[in-house]
Structures are given as structure tokens and as C-alpha cells.
Amino acid sequence: MNDREYAEFRKALKKTEEQLSKLEGVEVLGFDELNRFDARVLETAGFYDEDKEPDMTITYDSEETLASKIIDILKLDAGQVWYLWLENHIAGIKIHDVKYAVRSMMKTDINQSVTLLTEDKKTLYGLSIDPWNDDKYLVFVYDIR
């Protein structure tokens, strides 16, 4: 990594740390040793496939409803460890308050998108607002094996 790349990496890391400091309902466990996903693994899983259809579509009328549906779909519970992907960094988080955690994670990105990796690092979930319909939230599931 040259000086310029290192400076960009540090800048992105600082931004990630700032976003993580704003999360509520979670304990930040630190950065995973694999700070960046291997592009080949993501490509194999279909992460970059622009034609991939969402695995689920959530219709909602309030932030509260959306948070509840995400909690149900991902089977989130207090005490679980997940990995949150922000700015190409992966941070381990332990959930303490599920509703606060989901709501604050949805506010870490301008598109209200969240990318979560299960603790066993085998399933990646991409969640975001439908760009064509603000009343729908899209859920993409990727098998990372």
C-alpha cells in the first residue's frame, strides 16, 4: 500500500469510526482482521450483480414497522454478534437493544442501507430502500462460502 492509498484507507477508517460512535443499542467490538472483503468472494456470491432481484421486499409505513420486520427477518436478538460493513471496513458489533440497534444502523448511510454479515461469516445481508418506491425496503441475501 503506497502513501496515498494508506491516507485514503485511514480517512475512510476515521469516517467509519465516527459512524460507529453514533450507533445506539450495540457494543462495538472492534474491526475484524479482514477489514476488506475479497472482491472475488463477493463476485462469486453475486454481490456485484446489478440484475440480482431482491430475495425479499418489505412494505412498511413507519420506521418502527420497518425495524420490527428487519428484526423478524434476520432473527436479531440481544446478545448476538454481527459484523457491520461500513466504508469497506467490517466492525464487529454485539447487539444489546435490538430496536435501537436496527434504527441507528439504518441511519449510518444516506440511502438507509445496511450491510450485515452473520457471526459465522457465511451469510451477507444487504438491506436498502427501494430506489423506485420509498415505501419498500429490499433485502438481498448472499451466500459467502
XYZ file of N, CA, C and O in Angstrom:
580
model
N 0.858 -1.167 0.000
C 0.000 0.000 0.000
C 0.909 1.236 0.000
O 1.743 1.386 0.884
N 0.718 2.100 -0.981
C 1.539 3.309 -1.033
C 0.975 4.370 -0.081
O -0.075 4.190 0.534
N 1.675 5.502 0.024
C 1.278 6.558 0.962
C -0.118 7.101 0.683
O -0.895 7.350 1.607
N -0.432 7.278 -0.586
C -1.752 7.808 -0.959
C -2.862 6.831 -0.578
O -3.883 7.215 -0.012
N -2.660 5.549 -0.896
C -3.651 4.523 -0.554
C -3.813 4.422 0.954
O -4.931 4.273 1.456
N -2.704 4.510 1.679
C -2.762 4.433 3.130
C -3.537 5.627 3.703
O -4.347 5.473 4.621
N -3.295 6.813 3.148
C -4.010 8.010 3.606
C -5.508 7.878 3.350
O -6.331 8.231 4.207
N -5.895 7.352 2.190
C -7.311 7.145 1.872
C -7.926 6.104 2.803
O -9.053 6.256 3.266
N -7.169 5.041 3.079
C -7.624 3.998 3.990
C -7.868 4.588 5.380
O -8.904 4.345 5.999
N -6.941 5.389 5.881
C -7.076 5.999 7.204
C -8.265 6.970 7.253
O -8.990 7.030 8.246
N -8.476 7.717 6.166
C -9.598 8.654 6.105
C -10.922 7.895 6.170
O -11.838 8.277 6.910
N -11.028 6.816 5.404
C -12.247 6.001 5.418
C -12.431 5.342 6.782
O -13.553 5.249 7.293
N -11.342 4.907 7.394
C -11.409 4.286 8.713
C -11.910 5.297 9.750
O -12.759 4.970 10.582
N -11.434 6.521 9.668
C -11.872 7.578 10.591
C -13.376 7.836 10.428
O -14.110 7.969 11.413
N -13.839 7.879 9.172
C -15.267 8.085 8.915
C -16.082 6.927 9.488
O -17.140 7.132 10.092
N -15.586 5.720 9.326
C -16.257 4.540 9.870
C -16.319 4.611 11.388
O -17.366 4.337 11.988
N -15.221 4.991 12.013
C -15.195 5.102 13.473
C -16.207 6.143 13.960
O -16.866 5.935 14.977
N -16.340 7.253 13.226
C -17.326 8.279 13.584
C -18.745 7.732 13.483
O -19.585 7.987 14.349
N -19.034 6.976 12.409
C -20.366 6.389 12.252
C -20.641 5.368 13.347
O -21.737 5.317 13.894
N -19.649 4.557 13.670
C -19.824 3.552 14.715
C -20.086 4.194 16.075
O -20.858 3.667 16.870
N -19.475 5.345 16.330
C -19.662 6.011 17.617
C -21.102 6.506 17.792
O -21.540 6.757 18.914
N -21.843 6.639 16.695
C -23.230 7.111 16.749
C -24.246 5.979 16.907
O -25.429 6.243 17.113
N -23.790 4.740 16.794
C -24.720 3.618 16.911
C -25.249 3.509 18.333
O -24.507 3.671 19.295
N -26.524 3.216 18.434
C -27.164 3.002 19.729
C -27.593 1.548 19.811
O -27.891 0.912 18.806
N -27.630 1.024 21.002
C -28.120 -0.331 21.198
C -27.119 -1.419 20.872
O -27.470 -2.595 20.861
N -25.869 -1.036 20.597
C -24.840 -2.033 20.289
C -23.551 -1.693 21.024
O -23.306 -0.550 21.401
N -22.737 -2.691 21.183
C -21.375 -2.520 21.672
C -20.458 -2.798 20.491
O -20.562 -3.846 19.854
N -19.610 -1.857 20.167
C -18.672 -2.053 19.062
C -17.505 -2.869 19.598
O -16.848 -2.487 20.561
N -17.270 -4.008 18.962
C -16.238 -4.933 19.419
C -14.884 -4.669 18.769
O -13.883 -5.237 19.183
N -14.874 -3.844 17.747
C -13.627 -3.548 17.047
C -13.713 -4.017 15.617
O -14.725 -4.560 15.169
N -12.640 -3.796 14.905
C -12.605 -4.162 13.499
C -12.141 -5.593 13.341
O -11.258 -6.063 14.048
N -12.754 -6.264 12.393
C -12.388 -7.635 12.098
C -11.019 -7.644 11.436
O -10.616 -6.688 10.796
N -10.323 -8.761 11.576
C -8.999 -8.858 10.964
C -9.074 -8.805 9.437
O -8.114 -8.476 8.772
N -10.226 -9.108 8.888
C -10.428 -8.998 7.447
C -11.141 -7.680 7.177
O -12.346 -7.637 7.015
N -10.394 -6.597 7.146
C -11.016 -5.279 7.025
C -11.741 -5.074 5.715
O -12.663 -4.303 5.616
N -11.321 -5.748 4.673
C -11.968 -5.572 3.379
C -12.359 -6.943 2.837
O -11.612 -7.905 2.960
N -13.531 -7.009 2.241
C -13.938 -8.249 1.605
C -13.083 -8.492 0.376
O -12.746 -7.557 -0.345
N -12.767 -9.722 0.122
C -12.085 -10.093 -1.115
C -13.100 -9.956 -2.249
O -14.168 -10.558 -2.222
N -12.777 -9.149 -3.247
C -13.703 -8.879 -4.357
C -14.117 -10.161 -5.067
O -15.247 -10.282 -5.524
N -13.231 -11.150 -5.134
C -13.572 -12.416 -5.805
C -14.671 -13.156 -5.044
O -15.553 -13.743 -5.649
N -14.603 -13.128 -3.730
C -15.620 -13.793 -2.912
C -16.976 -13.118 -3.125
O -17.991 -13.781 -3.322
N -16.982 -11.784 -3.108
C -18.235 -11.047 -3.306
C -18.782 -11.262 -4.713
O -19.990 -11.401 -4.899
N -17.899 -11.292 -5.702
C -18.336 -11.521 -7.083
C -18.943 -12.909 -7.229
O -20.004 -13.072 -7.828
N -18.310 -13.908 -6.646
C -18.826 -15.278 -6.695
C -20.198 -15.366 -6.023
O -21.081 -16.074 -6.497
N -20.388 -14.621 -4.951
C -21.665 -14.640 -4.228
C -22.754 -13.853 -4.960
O -23.917 -13.930 -4.598
N -22.383 -13.081 -5.989
C -23.367 -12.306 -6.739
C -23.583 -10.907 -6.211
O -24.512 -10.211 -6.616
N -22.708 -10.450 -5.325
C -22.870 -9.143 -4.693
C -22.844 -7.996 -5.701
O -23.530 -7.004 -5.537
N -22.069 -8.140 -6.756
C -21.946 -7.074 -7.753
C -22.910 -7.232 -8.924
O -22.877 -6.443 -9.853
N -23.764 -8.230 -8.884
C -24.704 -8.488 -9.970
C -25.837 -7.454 -9.927
O -26.701 -7.503 -9.059
N -25.808 -6.524 -10.861
C -26.814 -5.459 -10.890
C -28.206 -5.972 -11.253
O -29.197 -5.295 -11.017
N -28.290 -7.165 -11.837
C -29.572 -7.729 -12.239
C -30.180 -8.623 -11.160
O -31.270 -9.160 -11.344
N -29.477 -8.799 -10.043
C -29.993 -9.654 -8.972
C -31.283 -9.060 -8.425
O -31.362 -7.880 -8.110
N -32.267 -9.896 -8.351
C -33.549 -9.499 -7.778
C -33.461 -9.619 -6.254
O -32.750 -10.483 -5.733
N -34.168 -8.771 -5.527
C -34.150 -8.892 -4.066
C -34.735 -10.225 -3.629
O -35.650 -10.754 -4.265
N -34.185 -10.769 -2.559
C -34.698 -12.024 -2.014
C -36.001 -11.791 -1.258
O -36.829 -12.690 -1.157
N -36.166 -10.590 -0.738
C -37.391 -10.214 -0.030
C -37.643 -8.724 -0.234
O -36.698 -7.951 -0.384
N -38.905 -8.351 -0.215
C -39.292 -6.946 -0.260
C -40.179 -6.680 0.950
O -41.145 -7.408 1.185
N -39.812 -5.669 1.707
C -40.571 -5.313 2.899
C -41.368 -4.049 2.592
O -40.798 -3.041 2.189
N -42.674 -4.118 2.781
C -43.518 -2.933 2.676
C -43.724 -2.413 4.095
O -43.984 -3.190 5.013
N -43.584 -1.105 4.269
C -43.708 -0.543 5.612
C -44.314 0.848 5.542
O -44.300 1.499 4.506
N -44.864 1.281 6.683
C -45.471 2.611 6.736
C -44.811 3.516 7.770
O -45.130 4.692 7.857
N -43.872 2.959 8.536
C -43.163 3.766 9.527
C -41.806 3.132 9.810
O -41.579 1.952 9.519
N -40.926 3.925 10.385
C -39.604 3.424 10.761
C -39.732 2.289 11.772
O -38.971 1.324 11.734
N -40.704 2.410 12.657
C -40.951 1.379 13.679
C -41.337 0.050 13.029
O -40.826 -1.007 13.394
N -42.238 0.095 12.062
C -42.669 -1.118 11.353
C -41.496 -1.745 10.606
O -41.304 -2.960 10.651
N -40.720 -0.920 9.927
C -39.568 -1.429 9.185
C -38.570 -2.096 10.121
O -38.101 -3.205 9.846
N -38.252 -1.447 11.225
C -37.306 -2.025 12.178
C -37.810 -3.382 12.690
O -37.055 -4.348 12.753
N -39.092 -3.465 13.016
C -39.664 -4.727 13.510
C -39.569 -5.834 12.468
O -39.247 -6.984 12.795
N -39.845 -5.491 11.218
C -39.776 -6.503 10.159
C -38.345 -6.962 9.911
O -38.102 -8.155 9.687
N -37.385 -6.047 9.964
C -35.983 -6.433 9.792
C -35.540 -7.346 10.932
O -34.868 -8.354 10.713
N -35.949 -7.017 12.141
C -35.628 -7.845 13.310
C -36.165 -9.253 13.112
O -35.468 -10.242 13.363
N -37.404 -9.371 12.630
C -38.012 -10.687 12.409
C -37.300 -11.459 11.300
O -37.023 -12.648 11.446
N -37.017 -10.793 10.192
C -36.400 -11.471 9.047
C -34.996 -11.976 9.383
O -34.646 -13.116 9.066
N -34.204 -11.139 10.041
C -32.834 -11.537 10.370
C -32.750 -12.312 11.681
O -31.676 -12.786 12.047
N -33.873 -12.416 12.356
C -33.930 -13.102 13.651
C -32.912 -12.505 14.620
O -32.141 -13.211 15.280
N -32.917 -11.162 14.678
C -31.992 -10.454 15.552
C -32.443 -10.569 16.996
O -33.637 -10.536 17.295
N -31.471 -10.683 17.880
C -31.773 -10.807 19.293
C -30.641 -10.194 20.108
O -29.492 -10.147 19.645
N -30.960 -9.745 21.295
C -29.944 -9.184 22.185
C -28.891 -10.249 22.484
O -29.208 -11.425 22.650
N -27.643 -9.830 22.499
C -26.540 -10.731 22.784
C -25.853 -11.286 21.540
O -24.761 -11.831 21.629
N -26.505 -11.147 20.388
C -25.903 -11.657 19.155
C -24.746 -10.774 18.704
O -24.739 -9.568 18.923
N -23.789 -11.413 18.027
C -22.680 -10.698 17.407
C -22.878 -10.739 15.901
O -23.173 -11.792 15.331
N -22.753 -9.590 15.276
C -22.841 -9.451 13.827
C -21.650 -8.617 13.383
O -20.990 -7.971 14.197
N -21.425 -8.602 12.092
C -20.397 -7.736 11.523
C -21.090 -6.737 10.613
O -21.867 -7.109 9.741
N -20.826 -5.474 10.851
C -21.428 -4.383 10.094
C -20.385 -3.854 9.117
O -19.265 -3.537 9.507
N -20.766 -3.761 7.855
C -19.861 -3.296 6.810
C -20.135 -1.821 6.556
O -21.215 -1.442 6.128
N -19.155 -0.975 6.840
C -19.251 0.469 6.611
C -17.967 0.938 5.937
O -16.874 0.643 6.411
N -18.114 1.682 4.840
C -16.950 2.274 4.180
C -15.862 1.237 3.890
O -14.682 1.507 4.058
N -16.257 0.047 3.488
C -15.336 -1.053 3.197
C -14.552 -1.541 4.409
O -13.492 -2.137 4.277
N -15.057 -1.271 5.589
C -14.484 -1.815 6.816
C -15.549 -2.691 7.474
O -16.740 -2.417 7.358
N -15.090 -3.694 8.169
C -16.011 -4.585 8.853
C -15.791 -4.444 10.355
O -14.688 -4.681 10.847
N -16.844 -4.036 11.053
C -16.761 -3.874 12.501
C -17.653 -4.901 13.170
O -18.806 -5.082 12.780
N -17.117 -5.558 14.170
C -17.915 -6.471 14.970
C -18.784 -5.676 15.924
O -18.322 -4.705 16.532
N -20.044 -6.059 16.025
C -20.953 -5.402 16.964
C -21.706 -6.464 17.746
O -22.039 -7.522 17.224
N -21.962 -6.175 18.991
C -22.789 -7.037 19.832
C -24.065 -6.265 20.119
O -24.026 -5.128 20.594
N -25.184 -6.874 19.808
C -26.478 -6.207 19.969
C -26.930 -6.271 21.427
O -26.951 -7.340 22.025
N -27.270 -5.104 21.963
C -27.812 -5.025 23.321
C -29.302 -4.702 23.295
O -30.079 -5.315 24.005
N -29.685 -3.728 22.500
C -31.091 -3.355 22.349
C -31.413 -3.426 20.858
O -30.953 -2.596 20.081
N -32.194 -4.425 20.475
C -32.414 -4.735 19.068
C -33.048 -3.573 18.304
O -32.582 -3.206 17.229
N -34.101 -2.970 18.835
C -34.783 -1.893 18.106
C -33.885 -0.668 17.917
O -33.811 -0.105 16.839
N -33.184 -0.266 18.977
C -32.275 0.869 18.834
C -31.152 0.546 17.855
O -30.738 1.396 17.077
N -30.666 -0.685 17.903
C -29.574 -1.092 17.017
C -29.992 -0.983 15.555
O -29.292 -0.381 14.741
N -31.144 -1.536 15.214
C -31.603 -1.517 13.823
C -31.864 -0.081 13.375
O -31.433 0.324 12.295
N -32.535 0.679 14.186
C -32.840 2.065 13.807
C -31.560 2.886 13.595
O -31.462 3.656 12.650
N -30.578 2.728 14.474
C -29.363 3.520 14.319
C -28.511 3.017 13.154
O -27.872 3.818 12.468
N -28.525 1.720 12.873
C -27.784 1.205 11.715
C -28.369 1.742 10.417
O -27.645 2.037 9.475
N -29.687 1.895 10.368
C -30.329 2.403 9.164
C -29.979 3.863 8.906
O -30.121 4.347 7.795
N -29.481 4.563 9.904
C -29.135 5.972 9.752
C -27.649 6.191 9.460
O -27.209 7.320 9.392
N -26.881 5.108 9.268
C -25.446 5.265 9.019
C -25.140 5.553 7.562
O -24.011 5.814 7.210
N -26.133 5.512 6.698
C -25.911 5.702 5.266
C -27.010 6.600 4.710
O -28.145 6.538 5.164
N -26.674 7.414 3.709
C -27.679 8.331 3.170
C -28.838 7.609 2.505
O -29.926 8.133 2.407
N -28.634 6.384 2.053
C -29.715 5.612 1.432
C -30.403 4.702 2.430
O -31.173 3.841 2.050
N -30.103 4.871 3.687
C -30.621 3.999 4.736
C -30.349 2.534 4.404
O -31.180 1.670 4.614
N -29.164 2.263 3.901
C -28.808 0.878 3.595
C -27.921 0.325 4.694
O -27.184 1.061 5.353
N -28.044 -0.958 4.906
C -27.275 -1.655 5.930
C -26.736 -2.930 5.308
O -27.468 -3.646 4.618
N -25.460 -3.208 5.557
C -24.863 -4.462 5.102
C -24.337 -5.177 6.335
O -23.453 -4.669 7.027
N -24.908 -6.340 6.611
C -24.569 -7.117 7.799
C -24.082 -8.510 7.411
O -24.625 -9.123 6.491
N -23.110 -8.982 8.142
C -22.559 -10.313 7.955
C -22.796 -11.097 9.241
O -22.575 -10.576 10.340
N -23.260 -12.327 9.101
C -23.517 -13.150 10.281
C -22.214 -13.445 11.023
O -21.122 -13.341 10.467
N -22.342 -13.821 12.277
C -21.157 -14.068 13.100
C -20.264 -15.153 12.509
O -19.043 -15.058 12.581
N -20.868 -16.161 11.877
C -20.058 -17.230 11.272
C -19.490 -16.843 9.909
O -18.771 -17.612 9.283
N -19.803 -15.640 9.459
C -19.295 -15.051 8.211
C -19.662 -15.869 6.971
O -18.938 -15.898 5.996
N -20.840 -16.488 7.016
C -21.286 -17.297 5.883
C -22.430 -16.655 5.104
O -22.688 -17.033 3.975
N -23.123 -15.692 5.705
C -24.250 -15.056 5.030
C -24.144 -13.542 5.172
O -23.956 -13.028 6.271
N -24.257 -12.867 4.040
C -24.216 -11.409 3.993
C -25.608 -10.914 3.616
O -26.222 -11.435 2.684
N -26.103 -9.938 4.361
C -27.404 -9.345 4.083
C -27.197 -7.894 3.645
O -26.547 -7.117 4.348
N -27.754 -7.553 2.509
C -27.770 -6.182 2.041
C -29.201 -5.683 2.124
O -30.102 -6.287 1.542
N -29.419 -4.620 2.873
C -30.756 -4.072 3.073
C -30.749 -2.611 2.658
O -29.863 -1.859 3.061
N -31.743 -2.214 1.862
C -31.797 -0.809 1.441
C -33.189 -0.427 0.968
O -34.000 -1.275 0.606
N -33.425 0.880 0.956
C -34.676 1.409 0.427
C -34.731 1.120 -1.067
O -33.732 1.230 -1.770
N -35.907 0.763 -1.539
C -36.122 0.569 -2.968
C -35.981 1.933 -3.652
O -36.704 2.866 -3.311
N -35.058 2.072 -4.598
C -34.864 3.384 -5.221
C -36.069 3.877 -6.025
O -36.168 5.060 -6.339
N -37.001 2.989 -6.350
C -38.178 3.377 -7.133
C -39.427 3.528 -6.289
O -40.454 3.969 -6.765
N -39.357 3.123 -5.007
C -40.539 3.174 -4.163
C -40.108 3.331 -2.706
O -39.647 2.376 -2.090
N -40.288 4.511 -2.141
C -39.846 4.789 -0.780
C -40.595 3.996 0.290
O -40.195 3.992 1.445
N -41.692 3.344 -0.082
C -42.454 2.551 0.882
C -42.005 1.101 0.930
O -42.626 0.283 1.612
N -40.948 0.771 0.192
C -40.461 -0.611 0.166
C -38.985 -0.639 0.523
O -38.226 0.257 0.180
N -38.625 -1.680 1.208
C -37.246 -1.908 1.620
C -36.835 -3.248 1.037
O -37.584 -4.227 1.119
N -35.654 -3.299 0.426
C -35.197 -4.504 -0.261
C -34.197 -5.260 0.598
O -33.338 -4.659 1.243
N -34.306 -6.582 0.563
C -33.386 -7.443 1.299
C -32.710 -8.376 0.309
O -33.392 -9.119 -0.414
N -31.402 -8.317 0.260
C -30.596 -9.201 -0.597
C -29.803 -10.122 0.322
O -29.245 -9.681 1.331
N -29.766 -11.407 -0.017
C -29.056 -12.390 0.770
C -27.970 -13.005 -0.104
O -28.243 -13.436 -1.225
N -26.747 -13.039 0.434
C -25.621 -13.587 -0.312
C -24.959 -14.677 0.506
O -24.649 -14.488 1.696
N -24.731 -15.806 -0.133
C -24.051 -16.935 0.493
C -22.556 -16.735 0.311
O -22.045 -16.777 -0.802
N -21.828 -16.507 1.402
C -20.398 -16.244 1.349
C -19.655 -17.492 1.837
O -19.236 -17.586 2.976
N -19.544 -18.466 0.964
C -18.837 -19.708 1.342
C -17.767 -20.039 0.360
O -17.725 -19.664 -0.726
